[in-house]
Amino acid sequence: MTRIIDVSLFCFFLFSLGAMSQPSQNLTDCNQFPDTYQSNRNTVLSTLRNHSSLGSYYFNATAGLSPNTVYGMFLCIGNISKTSCSNCVHSATLEMDKSCESHDTSFMFSDECMVRYSDNSFFSLVEDSPATFSYSQNDSLSYPQFYNQTLPGKLDELILKAPSSFSSPVPYFVEDKEHVTQVEGSYDLEAMAQCSPDLDPSSCTVCLGLVVEKFSECCSQSRWARIHFPKCLLRYDISALQPNLTSLGVTTKGDDIFGRTFIAIMIGLLMGL
């Protein structure tokens, strides 16, 4: 189940990008703009498309003079291929060009990228709206007390790492996969965090902190969640808890199962004969 937060005066509509697993979400302001602004907007969208083809995961562009200046950017999720990034940006900007001819602000979130343009500069700003979050509401954690021992610490770890990874191939992007083994059982925990490179490290930390606050409100008992703010994002996915057979007194050897529980049952049956 996906829920959308719309905290501004935006018109909301959905459109899909090719074979993406989830619909993208486009938020637009419904004000008319003059032909000069439209020309500058087209220049920005074209520039974003061109730079995504060069293998960039992030780029911003500005066109025109006030009051018709247009500001734009794209940010691709750090673990997708450069080709997928380019395809996402191309599809988004072409859709914006076709669907947003009478809007001076547009913002698109998808599973693989976010693209936006506006008549107001948003570079270097920490923003908490508009935002989207999706999470598994019908697949909640069966044993939240087990997962909660690890998940908050993992998110805190990524928040600390992301601001210091600016010089990595994909700036401000970190991900981690951990196999967690506890007395009760084991599970895989995959998580990632990312900030837009126009933020400074301290602003990246602030942005991700706001995302974690939203996570605690909506998704702390969900098996997976994706939370996207305009300048940062957080995702995680937890596999189902696998019981620890050893802790139950059961060990495995080949296809046979032996265990203290099984032996105790057999002894009880024999003594009853």
Short mmCIF file of C-alpha atoms in Angstrom, two decimals:
data_model
loop_
_atom_site.label_atom_id
_atom_site.label_comp_id
_atom_site.label_asym_id
_atom_site.label_seq_id
_atom_site.Cartn_x
_atom_site.Cartn_y
_atom_site.Cartn_z
CA MET A 1 0.00 0.00 0.00
CA THR A 2 1.29 3.45 -0.90
CA ARG A 3 0.35 6.67 0.85
CA ILE A 4 1.08 10.15 -0.47
CA ILE A 5 1.72 13.24 1.62
CA ASP A 6 0.64 16.43 -0.13
CA VAL A 7 1.33 19.39 2.15
CA SER A 8 1.30 22.21 -0.42
CA LEU A 9 -1.29 23.61 -2.82
CA PHE A 10 -0.54 21.04 -5.47
CA CYS A 11 -2.57 19.21 -8.06
CA PHE A 12 -1.76 15.50 -7.93
CA PHE A 13 -1.81 12.96 -10.69
CA LEU A 14 -0.10 9.66 -11.51
CA PHE A 15 1.69 8.45 -14.58
CA SER A 16 3.87 5.42 -15.18
CA LEU A 17 7.40 5.27 -16.53
CA GLY A 18 7.90 2.22 -18.72
CA ALA A 19 8.37 -1.00 -16.79
CA MET A 20 8.95 0.53 -13.38
CA SER A 21 7.57 -1.58 -10.57
CA GLN A 22 5.69 1.32 -8.97
CA PRO A 23 3.84 4.31 -10.43
CA SER A 24 5.64 7.60 -10.30
CA GLN A 25 4.03 10.56 -8.65
CA ASN A 26 3.95 14.04 -10.11
CA LEU A 27 2.97 17.08 -8.05
CA THR A 28 2.29 20.32 -9.89
CA ASP A 29 1.33 23.88 -9.07
CA CYS A 30 -1.53 25.14 -11.21
CA ASN A 31 -0.45 28.68 -12.08
CA GLN A 32 -0.20 29.90 -15.65
CA PHE A 33 3.13 31.17 -16.92
CA PRO A 34 4.13 33.26 -19.97
CA ASP A 35 5.74 31.95 -23.15
CA THR A 36 9.19 33.08 -21.95
CA TYR A 37 8.90 30.90 -18.87
CA GLN A 38 7.74 27.97 -20.96
CA SER A 39 10.75 28.35 -23.24
CA ASN A 40 13.09 28.43 -20.24
CA ARG A 41 11.36 25.42 -18.76
CA ASN A 42 11.85 23.47 -21.98
CA THR A 43 15.54 24.42 -21.94
CA VAL A 44 15.93 23.13 -18.38
CA LEU A 45 14.16 19.84 -19.12
CA SER A 46 16.28 19.32 -22.23
CA THR A 47 19.46 20.05 -20.27
CA LEU A 48 18.52 17.52 -17.61
CA ARG A 49 17.89 14.87 -20.25
CA ASN A 50 21.23 15.53 -21.91
CA HIS A 51 23.23 15.32 -18.69
CA SER A 52 21.53 12.12 -17.57
CA SER A 53 22.77 10.58 -20.84
CA LEU A 54 26.34 11.40 -19.77
CA GLY A 55 26.14 9.06 -16.79
CA SER A 56 25.35 11.57 -14.05
CA TYR A 57 23.24 10.55 -11.06
CA TYR A 58 22.57 14.19 -10.16
CA PHE A 59 22.46 17.45 -12.05
CA ASN A 60 20.84 20.86 -11.66
CA ALA A 61 20.18 23.50 -14.28
CA THR A 62 18.96 27.10 -14.46
CA ALA A 63 17.64 29.01 -17.46
CA GLY A 64 16.38 32.54 -18.03
CA LEU A 65 16.30 35.85 -16.20
CA SER A 66 13.93 36.96 -13.44
CA PRO A 67 10.95 36.88 -13.30
CA ASN A 68 10.96 33.98 -15.77
CA THR A 69 13.88 32.00 -14.34
CA VAL A 70 13.42 28.22 -14.21
CA TYR A 71 15.35 25.96 -11.82
CA GLY A 72 15.53 22.21 -12.32
CA MET A 73 17.28 19.08 -11.06
CA PHE A 74 17.26 15.31 -11.14
CA LEU A 75 18.52 12.76 -8.62
CA CYS A 76 18.74 9.05 -9.38
CA ILE A 77 18.77 6.31 -6.76
CA GLY A 78 22.39 5.37 -6.20
CA ASN A 79 22.13 1.61 -6.75
CA ILE A 80 20.63 1.62 -10.25
CA SER A 81 22.63 1.53 -13.47
CA LYS A 82 23.54 4.69 -15.38
CA THR A 83 21.34 3.49 -18.22
CA SER A 84 18.37 3.06 -15.89
CA CYS A 85 19.01 6.51 -14.47
CA SER A 86 19.07 8.07 -17.92
CA ASN A 87 15.93 6.22 -18.97
CA CYS A 88 14.10 7.38 -15.86
CA VAL A 89 15.08 11.03 -16.33
CA HIS A 90 14.25 10.93 -20.03
CA SER A 91 10.80 9.47 -19.37
CA ALA A 92 10.07 11.89 -16.55
CA THR A 93 11.12 15.04 -18.38
CA LEU A 94 9.26 14.04 -21.54
CA GLU A 95 6.14 13.35 -19.49
CA MET A 96 6.52 16.71 -17.73
CA ASP A 97 6.94 18.41 -21.08
CA LYS A 98 3.72 16.82 -22.30
CA SER A 99 1.58 16.97 -19.15
CA CYS A 100 2.70 20.17 -17.45
CA GLU A 101 2.41 22.80 -20.15
CA SER A 102 0.42 25.14 -17.90
CA HIS A 103 2.28 24.68 -14.63
CA ASP A 104 5.18 26.63 -13.21
CA THR A 105 6.18 23.97 -10.68
CA SER A 106 6.39 20.21 -11.13
CA PHE A 107 7.84 17.45 -9.00
CA MET A 108 8.07 13.78 -9.93
CA PHE A 109 9.00 10.88 -7.63
CA SER A 110 9.49 7.38 -8.97
CA ASP A 111 11.15 4.15 -7.87
CA GLU A 112 14.37 5.13 -9.63
CA CYS A 113 14.64 8.93 -9.79
CA MET A 114 13.18 12.24 -8.80
CA VAL A 115 12.92 15.17 -11.21
CA ARG A 116 11.65 18.68 -10.60
CA TYR A 117 11.52 22.24 -11.89
CA SER A 118 10.25 25.45 -10.33
CA ASP A 119 10.11 29.20 -10.69
CA ASN A 120 11.76 29.47 -7.24
CA SER A 121 15.29 28.36 -6.45
CA PHE A 122 15.43 25.29 -4.21
CA PHE A 123 19.14 24.53 -4.43
CA SER A 124 20.92 23.88 -1.10
CA LEU A 125 17.65 23.92 0.82
CA VAL A 126 16.45 21.17 3.18
CA GLU A 127 12.82 20.49 2.33
CA ASP A 128 10.29 18.15 3.89
CA SER A 129 7.55 18.64 1.31
CA PRO A 130 6.24 17.49 -0.98
CA ALA A 131 7.09 13.97 0.12
CA THR A 132 5.98 10.42 -0.57
CA PHE A 133 6.21 7.30 1.48
CA SER A 134 5.21 3.73 0.77
CA TYR A 135 5.35 0.75 3.07
CA SER A 136 3.97 -2.76 3.58
CA GLN A 137 0.84 -2.30 5.63
CA ASN A 138 -0.54 -5.79 5.07
CA ASP A 139 2.79 -7.48 5.72
CA SER A 140 3.69 -6.15 9.14
CA LEU A 141 6.46 -7.65 11.21
CA SER A 142 5.37 -10.77 13.03
CA TYR A 143 8.06 -10.30 15.64
CA PRO A 144 8.69 -6.54 15.82
CA GLN A 145 10.61 -6.83 19.08
CA PHE A 146 13.27 -8.88 17.26
CA TYR A 147 13.64 -6.56 14.28
CA ASN A 148 13.57 -3.44 16.44
CA GLN A 149 16.80 -4.55 18.05
CA THR A 150 18.60 -3.97 14.75
CA LEU A 151 16.65 -1.65 12.43
CA PRO A 152 16.94 1.66 14.38
CA GLY A 153 20.66 1.15 14.82
CA LYS A 154 21.12 0.44 11.13
CA LEU A 155 19.25 3.60 10.14
CA ASP A 156 21.33 5.66 12.56
CA GLU A 157 24.48 4.13 11.08
CA LEU A 158 23.49 5.11 7.54
CA ILE A 159 22.61 8.65 8.61
CA LEU A 160 26.12 9.02 10.01
CA LYS A 161 27.77 7.54 6.91
CA ALA A 162 25.85 9.34 4.16
CA PRO A 163 27.13 12.91 4.83
CA SER A 164 30.74 11.69 4.86
CA SER A 165 30.43 9.89 1.49
CA PHE A 166 30.35 12.98 -0.72
CA SER A 167 33.48 11.92 -2.62
CA SER A 168 32.12 8.44 -3.43
CA PRO A 169 31.17 7.57 -7.05
CA VAL A 170 27.55 8.43 -6.18
CA PRO A 171 27.78 11.27 -3.66
CA TYR A 172 25.87 10.97 -0.38
CA PHE A 173 24.68 7.45 -1.17
CA VAL A 174 25.21 4.54 1.23
CA GLU A 175 23.66 1.11 1.44
CA ASP A 176 24.13 -1.94 3.61
CA LYS A 177 22.99 -5.54 3.73
CA GLU A 178 23.28 -7.51 6.92
CA HIS A 179 22.31 -11.04 7.88
CA VAL A 180 21.12 -10.79 11.46
CA THR A 181 21.22 -13.87 13.68
CA GLN A 182 19.58 -13.83 17.08
CA VAL A 183 18.42 -16.45 19.55
CA GLU A 184 14.90 -16.29 18.13
CA GLY A 185 15.95 -16.59 14.50
CA SER A 186 17.63 -14.84 11.57
CA TYR A 187 16.69 -12.43 8.80
CA ASP A 188 18.28 -10.24 6.12
CA LEU A 189 18.15 -6.48 6.52
CA GLU A 190 18.81 -4.28 3.48
CA ALA A 191 18.84 -0.50 3.87
CA MET A 192 19.96 2.58 1.96
CA ALA A 193 20.11 6.33 2.47
CA GLN A 194 20.85 9.13 0.02
CA CYS A 195 21.00 12.93 -0.07
CA SER A 196 21.03 15.35 -2.96
CA PRO A 197 24.60 16.60 -3.63
CA ASP A 198 23.51 20.26 -3.50
CA LEU A 199 23.23 19.90 0.29
CA ASP A 200 26.22 20.36 2.58
CA PRO A 201 27.01 17.47 4.98
CA SER A 202 25.21 19.00 7.96
CA SER A 203 22.10 19.66 5.87
CA CYS A 204 22.22 16.06 4.64
CA THR A 205 22.17 14.89 8.26
CA VAL A 206 19.24 17.17 9.06
CA CYS A 207 17.29 15.97 6.02
CA LEU A 208 17.75 12.29 6.84
CA GLY A 209 16.82 12.99 10.43
CA LEU A 210 13.48 14.35 9.22
CA VAL A 211 12.99 11.21 7.16
CA VAL A 212 13.59 9.02 10.21
CA GLU A 213 10.99 11.02 12.12
CA LYS A 214 8.49 10.24 9.37
CA PHE A 215 9.57 6.59 9.45
CA SER A 216 8.79 6.40 13.17
CA GLU A 217 5.31 7.81 12.51
CA CYS A 218 4.30 5.60 9.61
CA CYS A 219 6.42 2.55 9.09
CA SER A 220 8.28 1.28 12.14
CA GLN A 221 6.30 -1.99 12.16
CA SER A 222 6.46 -2.58 8.39
CA ARG A 223 8.63 -5.16 6.69
CA TRP A 224 9.71 -2.66 4.04
CA ALA A 225 9.42 1.08 3.57
CA ARG A 226 10.46 3.80 1.11
CA ILE A 227 10.38 7.42 2.17
CA HIS A 228 11.30 10.17 -0.30
CA PHE A 229 11.78 13.82 0.60
CA PRO A 230 12.78 16.36 -2.08
CA LYS A 231 16.45 16.28 -1.03
CA CYS A 232 16.94 12.88 0.63
CA LEU A 233 15.51 9.40 0.88
CA LEU A 234 15.55 6.30 3.04
CA ARG A 235 14.64 2.72 2.19
CA TYR A 236 14.79 -0.62 3.95
CA ASP A 237 13.61 -4.17 3.40
CA ILE A 238 13.49 -6.98 5.97
CA SER A 239 13.14 -10.65 5.07
CA ALA A 240 10.83 -12.94 7.01
CA LEU A 241 12.16 -14.19 10.34
CA GLN A 242 13.62 -17.66 9.96
CA PRO A 243 13.36 -19.67 13.20
CA ASN A 244 16.64 -20.67 14.76
CA LEU A 245 16.32 -24.46 14.82
CA THR A 246 19.39 -24.86 16.99
CA SER A 247 17.84 -22.68 19.68
CA LEU A 248 14.80 -24.96 19.59
CA GLY A 249 16.96 -27.99 20.22
CA VAL A 250 16.92 -29.12 16.59
CA THR A 251 19.90 -29.65 14.31
CA THR A 252 19.98 -30.70 10.67
CA LYS A 253 22.18 -33.18 8.81
CA GLY A 254 21.48 -33.73 5.15
CA ASP A 255 17.79 -34.39 4.70
CA ASP A 256 17.34 -35.86 8.21
CA ILE A 257 16.23 -33.86 11.23
CA PHE A 258 17.33 -34.83 14.69
CA GLY A 259 16.66 -32.92 17.87
CA ARG A 260 16.19 -33.04 21.55
CA THR A 261 12.50 -32.18 21.12
CA PHE A 262 11.94 -35.16 18.82
CA ILE A 263 13.87 -37.51 21.13
CA ALA A 264 11.92 -36.33 24.19
CA ILE A 265 8.64 -37.01 22.40
CA MET A 266 9.75 -40.51 21.42
CA ILE A 267 10.92 -41.33 24.96
CA GLY A 268 7.56 -40.19 26.29
CA LEU A 269 5.71 -42.39 23.84
CA LEU A 270 7.85 -45.45 24.66
CA MET A 271 7.41 -44.98 28.39
CA GLY A 272 3.69 -44.88 27.91
CA LEU A 273 3.62 -48.28 26.23
#
